Tab-separated table of C-alpha atoms and ligand atoms in Angstrom:
chain	number	residue	atom	x	y	z
A	1	MET	CA	0.241	58.433	-22.606
A	2	THR	CA	3.880	58.134	-21.644
A	3	SER	CA	5.672	61.494	-21.412
A	4	ARG	CA	9.249	61.710	-22.545
A	5	ILE	CA	11.700	63.502	-20.299
A	6	LEU	CA	15.181	64.377	-21.458
A	7	VAL	CA	17.801	64.826	-18.755
A	8	MET	CA	20.598	67.211	-19.709
A	9	SER	CA	22.757	67.369	-16.620
A	10	GLY	CA	25.625	69.397	-18.070
A	11	ASP	CA	28.623	70.544	-16.033
A	12	GLY	CA	29.858	71.148	-12.513
A	13	VAL	CA	27.309	70.101	-9.903
A	14	GLY	CA	24.741	69.466	-12.676
A	15	PRO	CA	25.212	65.678	-12.826
A	16	GLU	CA	25.091	65.116	-9.055
A	17	ILE	CA	21.944	67.185	-8.480
A	18	CYS	CA	20.190	65.727	-11.545
A	19	ARG	CA	20.931	62.245	-10.216
A	20	GLU	CA	18.858	63.055	-7.121
A	21	ALA	CA	16.080	64.633	-9.177
A	22	VAL	CA	15.938	61.480	-11.300
A	23	ARG	CA	15.649	59.333	-8.154
A	24	VAL	CA	12.633	61.432	-7.232
A	25	LEU	CA	11.106	60.852	-10.682
A	26	ASP	CA	11.801	57.126	-10.355
A	27	ALA	CA	10.012	57.058	-6.997
A	28	LEU	CA	7.005	58.796	-8.522
A	29	VAL	CA	6.961	56.237	-11.315
A	30	SER	CA	7.168	53.203	-9.053
A	31	ASP	CA	4.936	54.421	-6.216
A	32	HIS	CA	2.594	57.049	-7.642
A	33	GLY	CA	1.731	55.972	-11.154
A	34	LEU	CA	3.723	58.634	-12.971
A	35	ASP	CA	4.028	57.575	-16.609
A	36	VAL	CA	7.321	58.865	-18.001
A	37	GLU	CA	10.330	57.546	-19.786
A	38	LEU	CA	13.734	59.125	-19.316
A	39	ASP	CA	16.525	59.726	-21.751
A	40	GLU	CA	19.813	61.606	-21.445
A	41	ALA	CA	21.779	63.979	-23.668
A	42	LEU	CA	24.983	65.962	-23.474
A	43	VAL	CA	25.022	69.743	-23.200
A	44	GLY	CA	27.457	72.503	-22.238
A	45	GLY	CA	31.146	71.951	-21.579
A	46	ALA	CA	30.596	68.196	-21.303
A	47	ALA	CA	29.172	68.184	-24.824
A	48	TYR	CA	31.974	70.404	-26.093
A	49	ASP	CA	34.587	68.065	-24.654
A	50	ALA	CA	32.919	64.992	-26.155
A	51	GLU	CA	31.789	66.368	-29.497
A	52	GLY	CA	33.243	69.853	-29.979
A	53	ASP	CA	29.823	71.527	-29.722
A	54	PRO	CA	27.999	72.714	-26.569
A	55	LEU	CA	24.698	71.686	-28.177
A	56	PRO	CA	25.355	68.803	-30.577
A	57	PRO	CA	22.652	68.170	-33.211
A	58	THR	CA	21.690	64.873	-31.551
A	59	SER	CA	21.092	66.662	-28.235
A	60	LEU	CA	18.977	69.351	-29.877
A	61	ALA	CA	16.962	66.727	-31.744
A	62	ALA	CA	16.374	64.783	-28.518
A	63	ALA	CA	15.249	67.978	-26.763
A	64	ARG	CA	12.792	68.707	-29.570
A	65	GLU	CA	11.311	65.226	-29.197
A	66	ALA	CA	10.911	65.474	-25.427
A	67	ASP	CA	7.809	66.663	-23.601
A	68	ALA	CA	10.045	68.215	-20.961
A	69	VAL	CA	13.744	68.733	-20.353
A	70	LEU	CA	15.371	68.502	-16.937
A	71	PHE	CA	18.444	70.691	-17.161
A	72	GLY	CA	21.264	70.699	-14.604
A	73	ALA	CA	23.816	73.482	-15.066
A	74	ILE	CA	26.501	74.469	-17.540
A	75	GLY	CA	29.844	76.219	-17.564
A	76	GLY	CA	33.192	76.254	-15.820
A	77	PRO	CA	36.527	78.078	-15.962
A	78	GLN	CA	38.083	75.529	-18.317
A	79	TRP	CA	35.736	76.639	-21.111
A	80	ASP	CA	35.808	80.410	-20.508
A	81	GLY	CA	38.543	81.031	-23.062
A	82	LEU	CA	36.745	79.365	-25.968
A	83	PRO	CA	35.246	81.366	-28.843
A	84	ARG	CA	31.728	82.465	-27.907
A	85	ALA	CA	29.906	79.944	-30.095
A	86	SER	CA	31.749	77.046	-28.439
A	87	ARG	CA	31.170	78.200	-24.874
A	88	PRO	CA	28.775	76.163	-22.718
A	89	GLU	CA	26.503	79.214	-22.320
A	90	SER	CA	25.921	79.279	-26.073
A	91	GLY	CA	24.534	75.761	-25.881
A	92	LEU	CA	21.998	76.865	-23.288
A	93	LEU	CA	21.031	80.010	-25.204
A	94	ARG	CA	20.572	78.052	-28.435
A	95	LEU	CA	18.438	75.488	-26.657
A	96	ARG	CA	16.169	78.233	-25.285
A	97	SER	CA	15.919	79.857	-28.682
A	98	GLU	CA	15.472	76.693	-30.777
A	99	LEU	CA	12.736	75.379	-28.484
A	100	ASP	CA	11.144	78.850	-28.351
A	101	LEU	CA	11.125	78.816	-24.549
A	102	PHE	CA	10.182	82.468	-24.256
A	103	ALA	CA	8.552	82.416	-20.823
A	104	ASN	CA	10.920	81.955	-17.912
A	105	LEU	CA	9.263	81.550	-14.529
A	106	ARG	CA	11.592	82.189	-11.622
A	107	PRO	CA	9.876	81.994	-8.258
A	108	ALA	CA	11.668	83.489	-5.258
A	109	MET	CA	10.012	82.159	-2.169
A	110	LEU	CA	11.227	81.924	1.349
A	111	TYR	CA	10.892	78.691	3.253
A	112	PRO	CA	10.039	79.700	6.819
A	113	GLN	CA	12.578	77.148	8.049
A	114	LEU	CA	15.339	79.102	6.257
A	115	ALA	CA	14.507	82.671	7.248
A	116	HIS	CA	17.859	82.942	9.045
A	117	ALA	CA	19.720	82.436	5.759
A	118	SER	CA	18.372	85.569	4.105
A	119	ALA	CA	20.608	88.594	3.727
A	120	LEU	CA	17.675	90.696	4.966
A	121	LYS	CA	16.103	90.806	8.419
A	122	PRO	CA	13.549	88.002	8.913
A	123	ALA	CA	10.633	90.457	9.199
A	124	MET	CA	11.446	91.883	5.753
A	125	VAL	CA	11.297	88.516	4.046
A	126	SER	CA	8.960	86.309	6.082
A	127	ALA	CA	6.431	84.682	3.745
A	128	LEU	CA	8.174	86.232	0.737
A	129	ASP	CA	6.702	84.815	-2.469
A	130	ILE	CA	7.599	86.566	-5.718
A	131	MET	CA	7.249	85.210	-9.226
A	132	ILE	CA	9.589	86.768	-11.760
A	133	VAL	CA	8.475	86.222	-15.343
A	134	ARG	CA	11.494	86.844	-17.542
A	135	GLU	CA	11.341	87.061	-21.323
A	136	LEU	CA	13.928	84.503	-22.419
A	137	THR	CA	14.369	84.394	-26.180
A	138	GLY	CA	14.625	88.040	-27.193
A	139	GLY	CA	16.001	91.389	-26.103
A	140	ILE	CA	19.691	92.157	-25.984
A	141	TYR	CA	20.652	88.485	-25.639
A	142	PHE	CA	19.587	87.812	-29.221
A	143	GLY	CA	19.127	91.229	-30.873
A	144	LYS	CA	20.879	91.947	-34.156
A	145	PRO	CA	23.198	93.533	-34.984
A	146	ALA	CA	25.691	92.166	-32.484
A	147	GLY	CA	29.396	91.872	-32.929
A	148	ASN	CA	32.759	93.501	-32.572
A	149	GLY	CA	35.335	95.124	-34.763
A	150	VAL	CA	37.636	98.105	-35.132
A	151	ASN	CA	36.283	101.604	-35.670
A	152	GLU	CA	37.552	104.399	-37.943
A	153	ALA	CA	39.899	105.611	-35.258
A	154	GLY	CA	41.451	102.166	-35.132
A	155	ARG	CA	39.956	101.452	-31.705
A	156	ARG	CA	38.256	98.168	-30.847
A	157	GLU	CA	34.499	98.378	-30.438
A	158	ALA	CA	31.666	95.965	-29.754
A	159	TRP	CA	27.891	96.215	-29.860
A	160	ASN	CA	24.668	94.461	-28.974
A	161	THR	CA	21.108	95.470	-29.710
A	162	MET	CA	18.194	95.461	-27.305
A	163	ARG	CA	15.251	94.850	-29.596
A	164	TYR	CA	11.692	93.637	-29.082
A	165	ASP	CA	8.813	93.618	-31.495
A	166	GLU	CA	5.304	93.972	-30.172
A	167	ASP	CA	4.371	90.332	-30.709
A	168	GLU	CA	7.218	89.214	-28.466
A	169	ILE	CA	6.042	91.604	-25.769
A	170	VAL	CA	2.420	90.559	-26.121
A	171	ARG	CA	3.124	86.846	-25.668
A	172	ILE	CA	5.249	87.257	-22.536
A	173	GLY	CA	2.803	89.886	-21.284
A	174	ARG	CA	-0.188	87.568	-21.615
A	175	ARG	CA	1.647	84.800	-19.837
A	176	ALA	CA	2.511	87.175	-16.997
A	177	PHE	CA	-1.026	88.543	-16.676
A	178	GLU	CA	-2.362	84.980	-16.487
A	179	ILE	CA	0.160	84.032	-13.833
A	180	ALA	CA	-0.610	87.168	-11.833
A	181	ARG	CA	-4.324	86.404	-12.114
A	182	ALA	CA	-3.776	82.924	-10.665
A	183	ARG	CA	-1.724	84.418	-7.810
A	184	ASN	CA	-2.610	87.683	-6.073
A	185	GLY	CA	-3.692	89.720	-9.074
A	186	ARG	CA	-0.796	92.157	-8.930
A	187	LEU	CA	1.662	92.532	-11.803
A	188	CYS	CA	4.654	94.876	-11.874
A	189	SER	CA	6.250	95.420	-15.286
A	190	VAL	CA	9.902	96.445	-15.063
A	191	ASP	CA	11.594	98.468	-17.794
A	192	LYS	CA	13.823	101.480	-18.465
A	193	ALA	CA	11.279	103.529	-20.379
A	194	ASN	CA	12.777	106.814	-19.163
A	195	VAL	CA	15.809	106.138	-21.369
A	196	LEU	CA	15.234	103.295	-23.835
A	197	ASP	CA	12.872	103.254	-26.829
A	198	VAL	CA	12.610	99.488	-26.573
A	199	SER	CA	11.349	99.905	-23.009
A	200	GLN	CA	8.796	102.541	-24.038
A	201	LEU	CA	7.314	100.034	-26.481
A	202	TRP	CA	7.387	97.393	-23.731
A	203	ARG	CA	5.499	99.726	-21.392
A	204	ASP	CA	2.958	100.765	-24.035
A	205	VAL	CA	2.181	97.158	-24.941
A	206	MET	CA	1.838	96.091	-21.307
A	207	THR	CA	-0.528	98.998	-20.681
A	208	GLU	CA	-2.636	98.035	-23.717
A	209	LEU	CA	-2.808	94.418	-22.543
A	210	ALA	CA	-3.985	95.492	-19.106
A	211	ALA	CA	-7.362	96.387	-20.615
A	212	GLU	CA	-7.946	92.674	-21.231
A	213	TYR	CA	-7.173	91.775	-17.619
A	214	PRO	CA	-9.307	94.137	-15.540
A	215	ASP	CA	-8.903	91.853	-12.510
A	216	VAL	CA	-5.112	92.303	-12.525
A	217	GLU	CA	-3.578	95.476	-11.167
A	218	LEU	CA	-0.679	96.527	-13.428
A	219	THR	CA	2.067	98.838	-12.213
A	220	HIS	CA	5.303	99.900	-13.925
A	221	MET	CA	8.723	100.375	-12.391
A	222	TYR	CA	12.112	101.402	-13.734
A	223	VAL	CA	14.668	98.656	-13.397
A	224	ASP	CA	17.077	100.628	-11.227
A	225	ASN	CA	14.305	101.394	-8.774
A	226	ALA	CA	13.123	97.770	-8.933
A	227	ALA	CA	16.590	96.590	-7.914
A	228	MET	CA	16.487	98.973	-4.963
A	229	GLN	CA	12.929	98.071	-3.959
A	230	LEU	CA	13.769	94.361	-4.075
A	231	VAL	CA	16.343	94.768	-1.338
A	232	ARG	CA	14.455	97.533	0.525
A	233	ALA	CA	10.916	96.143	0.723
A	234	PRO	CA	10.631	92.960	-1.349
A	235	LYS	CA	7.185	91.998	-0.103
A	236	GLN	CA	5.612	94.781	-2.189
A	237	PHE	CA	6.102	92.505	-5.225
A	238	ASP	CA	3.869	89.653	-6.287
A	239	THR	CA	4.362	88.894	-10.002
A	240	VAL	CA	7.054	90.766	-11.936
A	241	VAL	CA	7.393	90.747	-15.729
A	242	THR	CA	10.486	92.008	-17.469
A	243	GLY	CA	12.832	91.581	-20.428
A	244	ASN	CA	15.672	89.138	-20.792
A	245	LEU	CA	18.600	91.123	-19.395
A	246	PHE	CA	16.709	92.876	-16.595
A	247	GLY	CA	15.181	89.544	-15.620
A	248	ASP	CA	18.574	87.878	-15.508
A	249	ILE	CA	19.831	90.461	-13.034
A	250	LEU	CA	16.713	90.901	-10.904
A	251	SER	CA	16.154	87.161	-10.529
A	252	ASP	CA	19.609	86.684	-9.001
A	253	ALA	CA	18.952	89.524	-6.567
A	254	ALA	CA	15.550	88.071	-5.665
A	255	ALA	CA	17.074	84.627	-5.195
A	256	MET	CA	19.506	85.970	-2.618
A	257	LEU	CA	16.627	87.402	-0.578
A	258	THR	CA	15.590	83.833	0.111
A	259	GLY	CA	19.070	83.153	1.404
A	260	SER	CA	19.398	80.008	-0.566
A	261	ILE	CA	19.880	80.030	-4.297
A	262	GLY	CA	20.303	76.268	-3.852
A	263	MET	CA	16.553	76.025	-3.210
A	264	LEU	CA	15.149	77.785	-6.255
A	265	PRO	CA	13.723	76.060	-9.324
A	266	SER	CA	12.745	77.594	-12.647
A	267	ALA	CA	10.729	76.765	-15.720
A	268	ALA	CA	11.204	77.921	-19.299
A	269	LEU	CA	8.054	77.367	-21.325
A	270	ASN	CA	7.038	77.621	-24.948
A	271	ALA	CA	3.580	78.505	-26.237
A	272	THR	CA	2.233	74.971	-25.911
A	273	GLY	CA	3.376	74.087	-22.403
A	274	ARG	CA	6.476	72.149	-23.282
A	275	GLY	CA	9.304	73.253	-21.113
A	276	MET	CA	12.765	73.062	-19.731
A	277	TYR	CA	13.202	72.899	-15.971
A	278	GLU	CA	16.363	74.094	-14.381
A	279	PRO	CA	17.665	75.034	-10.936
A	280	VAL	CA	18.400	78.760	-10.750
A	281	HIS	CA	21.881	78.152	-9.345
A	282	GLY	CA	24.716	77.557	-11.769
A	283	SER	CA	27.331	74.843	-12.138
A	284	ALA	CA	29.293	75.835	-8.981
A	285	PRO	CA	32.573	74.312	-10.215
A	286	ASP	CA	34.213	75.069	-6.856
A	287	ILE	CA	32.103	72.432	-5.081
A	288	ALA	CA	31.455	70.032	-7.967
A	289	GLY	CA	32.020	66.348	-7.329
A	290	GLN	CA	32.184	66.698	-3.540
A	291	GLY	CA	28.631	65.562	-2.851
A	292	VAL	CA	27.776	68.752	-0.954
A	293	ALA	CA	25.589	70.548	-3.504
A	294	ASN	CA	21.960	71.135	-2.603
A	295	PRO	CA	19.718	68.974	-4.818
A	296	LEU	CA	16.511	70.683	-3.714
A	297	ALA	CA	16.445	73.262	-6.526
A	298	ALA	CA	16.651	70.424	-9.061
A	299	ILE	CA	14.030	68.427	-7.162
A	300	LEU	CA	11.737	71.465	-6.985
A	301	SER	CA	12.323	71.905	-10.725
A	302	VAL	CA	10.861	68.424	-11.124
A	303	ALA	CA	7.836	69.681	-9.191
A	304	MET	CA	7.461	72.572	-11.647
A	305	MET	CA	7.758	70.093	-14.521
A	306	LEU	CA	4.989	67.968	-13.032
A	307	ARG	CA	2.777	71.021	-12.721
A	308	TYR	CA	3.429	72.847	-15.998
A	309	SER	CA	4.294	70.160	-18.561
A	310	LEU	CA	3.036	66.822	-17.227
A	311	ASN	CA	-0.295	67.968	-15.853
A	312	ARG	CA	0.367	66.301	-12.506
A	313	GLY	CA	-0.112	69.146	-10.065
A	314	ASP	CA	-1.059	66.518	-7.466
A	315	LEU	CA	2.444	65.024	-7.608
A	316	ALA	CA	4.028	68.475	-7.689
A	317	ASP	CA	2.280	69.187	-4.379
A	318	ARG	CA	3.645	65.950	-2.946
A	319	VAL	CA	7.213	66.759	-3.939
A	320	GLU	CA	6.992	70.281	-2.532
A	321	HIS	CA	5.473	68.922	0.649
A	322	ALA	CA	8.308	66.406	0.998
A	323	VAL	CA	10.856	69.207	0.660
A	324	GLY	CA	9.117	71.111	3.454
A	325	GLN	CA	9.155	68.001	5.621
A	326	ALA	CA	12.872	67.453	5.046
A	327	LEU	CA	13.534	71.013	6.170
A	328	ASP	CA	11.240	70.568	9.186
A	329	ARG	CA	13.273	67.550	10.195
A	330	GLY	CA	16.373	69.725	10.237
A	331	LEU	CA	18.037	68.271	7.179
A	332	ARG	CA	20.335	70.827	5.578
A	333	THR	CA	22.935	70.782	2.874
A	334	ARG	CA	25.954	72.953	3.534
A	335	ASP	CA	24.595	76.064	1.786
A	336	ILE	CA	21.586	76.326	4.125
A	337	MET	CA	23.211	75.136	7.375
A	338	ASP	CA	22.783	76.764	10.752
A	339	ASP	CA	23.897	75.780	14.242
A	340	GLU	CA	20.884	73.658	15.130
A	341	THR	CA	20.661	71.521	12.038
A	342	GLN	CA	22.446	68.444	10.782
A	343	ILE	CA	24.484	68.499	7.623
A	344	ALA	CA	23.308	66.296	4.787
A	345	SER	CA	25.151	65.348	1.638
A	346	THR	CA	23.598	65.743	-1.800
A	347	GLN	CA	22.697	62.057	-1.768
A	348	GLU	CA	21.316	62.072	1.764
A	349	MET	CA	19.048	64.984	0.958
A	350	GLY	CA	17.819	63.316	-2.232
A	351	GLY	CA	17.329	60.044	-0.347
A	352	ALA	CA	15.284	61.789	2.349
A	353	ILE	CA	12.909	63.203	-0.259
A	354	VAL	CA	12.599	59.799	-1.918
A	355	ASP	CA	11.836	58.140	1.449
A	356	MET	CA	9.115	60.646	2.155
A	357	LEU	CA	7.521	60.028	-1.223
A	358	ARG	CA	7.308	56.278	-0.672
B	401	IPM	C1	20.703	82.402	-16.184
B	401	IPM	C2	22.160	82.417	-16.543
B	401	IPM	C3	22.296	82.417	-18.054
B	401	IPM	C4	21.672	83.710	-18.554
B	401	IPM	C5	23.722	82.238	-18.595
B	401	IPM	C6	24.384	81.021	-18.028
B	401	IPM	C7	23.747	82.222	-20.085
B	401	IPM	O1	22.791	83.492	-15.948
B	401	IPM	O2	20.012	81.445	-16.586
B	401	IPM	O3	20.257	83.326	-15.511
B	401	IPM	O4	22.336	84.751	-18.598
B	401	IPM	O5	20.502	83.673	-18.921
B	402	MG	MG1	21.547	84.586	-14.605
């Protein structure tokens, strides 16, 4: 059966990296029997400019129809002054919420060819391979009440609520235990249970779930310590599960350990395996349109899509292998350059992957 893929390239470098990812999909269709049809929809600032809404109803409807969404990036300084609901970020958050994409998988792995690019000494990060499982549709990002106003003393105030119910914790917990089981059987749950009630519930539920996964070793860590341990001794982590806000922060820190946020893909999955696939890096407005952005995170996001939504792990392996080969050959976009390698444009890097897939 033909799978439907919706491409939402968004803002900044989004369109140029998605273009390369789509070339990779096209190559898989023509040379490897992948059966997909592609469609496109506006999102983010681009959608706001065209239709006054960062997630127009037609885009949301198209995303609901799709088996998988390839998402580029959203945001830019020209939209920062808009009311919150019109900002590009709101389009992304609504998409996550409306599609119920509660499980966000953010791998942080080091390509041996890029060890020099890490902020840490090579020995600290060699063979680094962490999977951060971030809860994506709850917690303080969506908790009610949220808002702002003026208090009795006439001073401005604002508030958000970090709230989880046990069902939300159970479903992300199960997903994380299963992922840990398929990896090295070690799961670290990150919270702030020494201070927050919501984190105590998180910890209690994770501990209860552990009884169902006797083959997985569950540990708990406070988020402040986890941030420190990530930059002190990152290889102690295998699979990490955490809430929305902590996962947002820790996944950026983990990405930097690999030296190359331009290399990292992510998946956001619902309960039935439909998903949205997105490079971890943002819209990088400072380099947009120059043809220097690294398309590999978007291309590796296609690999995750093949594995998690399209049931084509064989093709995912091929794409990942091609990325390794491109790095072996010394091809580098500007963000991962060193003295011995040759600089490739966005298009040249995408073209190299396509050539290797043919
Ligand atoms: C991310 C981003 C988003 C988030 C923003 C753009 C809303 O930082 O995907 O990590 O905070 O989740
Ligand atoms: Mg973030």
